[in-house]
Coordinates of C-alpha atoms in Angstrom, one line a residue:
M12 CA 10.2 130.8 -16.0
K13 CA 11.2 132.5 -19.4
L14 CA 15.0 133.8 -17.8
G15 CA 15.2 130.2 -16.0
L16 CA 14.9 128.7 -19.6
I17 CA 17.2 131.3 -20.8
A18 CA 19.8 130.4 -18.8
S19 CA 19.4 126.5 -18.8
I20 CA 20.0 126.8 -22.9
A21 CA 23.0 129.1 -22.4
I22 CA 24.8 126.5 -20.0
A23 CA 23.5 124.1 -22.5
A24 CA 24.4 125.5 -25.4
A25 CA 28.7 126.6 -23.6
L26 CA 28.7 122.6 -22.4
I27 CA 28.2 121.6 -25.7
T28 CA 30.8 124.3 -27.6
G29 CA 33.3 123.7 -24.7
C30 CA 33.2 119.4 -25.3
S31 CA 32.9 120.1 -29.1
G32 CA 36.1 122.5 -29.4
V33 CA 39.5 121.4 -30.8
K34 CA 42.3 121.0 -28.8
T35 CA 45.1 122.6 -30.1
P36 CA 48.3 120.8 -30.6
K37 CA 51.7 122.2 -29.0
A38 CA 54.9 122.9 -30.9
E39 CA 57.7 122.4 -28.5
L40 CA 61.4 121.1 -28.7
A41 CA 62.0 117.5 -28.1
D42 CA 64.4 115.9 -25.5
H43 CA 67.3 113.8 -27.0
D44 CA 70.2 112.3 -25.8
S45 CA 73.1 114.0 -25.9
D46 CA 73.8 111.9 -28.9
H47 CA 70.8 113.5 -30.7
N48 CA 71.0 116.9 -30.2
I49 CA 71.1 119.0 -32.7
P50 CA 69.6 122.5 -32.1
A51 CA 69.5 123.7 -35.5
I52 CA 67.2 120.9 -36.5
D53 CA 64.7 120.9 -33.5
N54 CA 64.3 125.2 -33.6
M55 CA 63.3 124.7 -37.7
I56 CA 60.8 122.3 -37.0
V57 CA 59.5 123.8 -33.9
E58 CA 59.1 127.0 -36.1
M59 CA 57.7 125.1 -38.8
K60 CA 55.0 123.5 -36.6
Q61 CA 53.4 126.0 -34.8
A62 CA 53.3 128.0 -38.2
Y63 CA 51.6 125.1 -39.7
I64 CA 49.6 124.5 -36.8
Q65 CA 47.8 128.1 -37.0
K66 CA 47.8 128.1 -40.6
C67 CA 46.7 124.6 -41.5
Y68 CA 45.6 122.1 -38.8
L69 CA 43.8 124.6 -36.9
P70 CA 41.1 125.9 -39.5
V71 CA 41.0 122.6 -41.2
A72 CA 40.4 120.8 -37.7
N73 CA 37.9 123.7 -36.9
R74 CA 36.0 122.7 -40.1
K75 CA 36.3 126.0 -41.6
P76 CA 36.7 126.6 -45.3
P77 CA 40.2 126.5 -47.1
E78 CA 41.8 129.4 -48.1
N79 CA 45.3 128.3 -49.2
A80 CA 46.9 125.7 -50.4
C81 CA 48.3 124.0 -47.3
Q82 CA 44.8 124.0 -45.9
S83 CA 43.4 122.7 -49.3
E84 CA 46.0 120.4 -49.3
L85 CA 45.0 119.1 -45.8
F86 CA 41.1 119.0 -46.5
Q87 CA 41.6 117.1 -49.2
T88 CA 43.6 114.3 -47.9
L89 CA 41.0 114.0 -45.3
E90 CA 38.3 114.1 -47.9
R91 CA 39.7 111.2 -49.9
R92 CA 40.5 109.2 -46.4
Y93 CA 37.1 110.4 -44.5
H94 CA 35.2 112.0 -47.0
L95 CA 33.3 114.4 -44.8
D96 CA 33.6 112.3 -41.7
Y97 CA 36.8 113.3 -40.0
N98 CA 38.1 114.1 -36.3
Q99 CA 40.8 115.2 -34.6
N100 CA 43.0 112.6 -35.0
H101 CA 42.3 111.9 -38.4
V102 CA 43.7 115.8 -39.1
A103 CA 46.2 114.7 -36.4
M104 CA 47.5 111.7 -38.6
A105 CA 46.8 113.4 -41.9
S106 CA 49.2 116.3 -40.7
N107 CA 51.4 114.0 -40.0
D108 CA 52.0 113.0 -43.6
L109 CA 52.1 116.4 -45.2
F110 CA 53.8 118.3 -42.4
F111 CA 57.2 116.1 -42.4
K112 CA 57.4 116.3 -46.4
D113 CA 58.1 119.6 -45.8
I114 CA 60.3 118.8 -42.5
D115 CA 61.9 115.9 -44.4
A116 CA 63.0 119.0 -47.5
E117 CA 64.4 120.9 -45.2
I118 CA 66.4 118.5 -43.5
R119 CA 67.8 117.3 -46.5
K120 CA 68.6 120.3 -46.9
M121 CA 70.4 121.5 -44.0
M122 CA 72.8 118.2 -44.4
R123 CA 73.9 120.0 -47.6
T124 CA 73.9 123.4 -45.9
D125 CA 74.6 123.6 -42.0
P126 CA 78.0 122.4 -40.3
E127 CA 76.0 121.4 -37.4
V128 CA 73.7 119.0 -39.1
R129 CA 76.7 117.5 -41.3
D130 CA 79.0 117.1 -38.6
A131 CA 76.4 115.5 -36.2
L132 CA 76.0 113.1 -39.2
R133 CA 78.8 112.2 -39.7
N134 CA 80.0 111.7 -35.7
G135 CA 77.8 108.9 -35.9
A136 CA 74.8 110.5 -34.5
F137 CA 72.8 108.9 -37.0
S138 CA 74.1 105.8 -39.5
S139 CA 72.0 107.8 -42.2
S140 CA 70.2 110.5 -43.7
D141 CA 67.1 108.5 -43.4
E142 CA 67.5 107.4 -40.1
M143 CA 67.8 110.7 -38.8
I144 CA 64.8 111.9 -40.5
T145 CA 63.0 108.8 -39.0
Y146 CA 64.2 109.8 -35.5
Y147 CA 62.7 113.9 -35.9
K148 CA 59.5 112.5 -37.2
D149 CA 59.2 110.5 -34.5
K150 CA 60.1 113.3 -32.2
Y151 CA 57.5 115.8 -33.3
K152 CA 54.7 114.0 -34.6
F153 CA 51.1 115.1 -34.3
D154 CA 49.1 113.2 -31.2
T155 CA 46.9 111.5 -33.1
Q156 CA 44.9 109.6 -29.2
L157 CA 42.7 112.8 -28.5
E158 CA 39.6 112.3 -26.8
Q159 CA 37.0 113.0 -29.3
Y160 CA 33.4 114.1 -28.0

């Protein structure tokens, strides 16, 4: 009887733990039409997003105490907006704001230094630098429609 009770508790704990887990976001190359295909920007964003997911997003989504500036900034944003009652969708929304501040700065730097990016802007892929940044923000945003358990 004791073994059955222990097994039942272990199964229940496994189910609860499995259902309350955080879904890891993906950092994948986005699909573009030929006019908007700028591999240098895509590669930069994917690399930065992978690092952001590991260093900032997942620790905060898993409610671990902040260990670096990125985690602290994300946690403080969540705390201001949602107090301590935040879920993964909230983490994704706040990450879209914070992550893309860095992406914005990096794209603007690439517009000045990378010939491929400058040429794409000059050749009419985008009508302005702001349009380019808005485009990439939309293509690489974090999913905010995650099912919550």
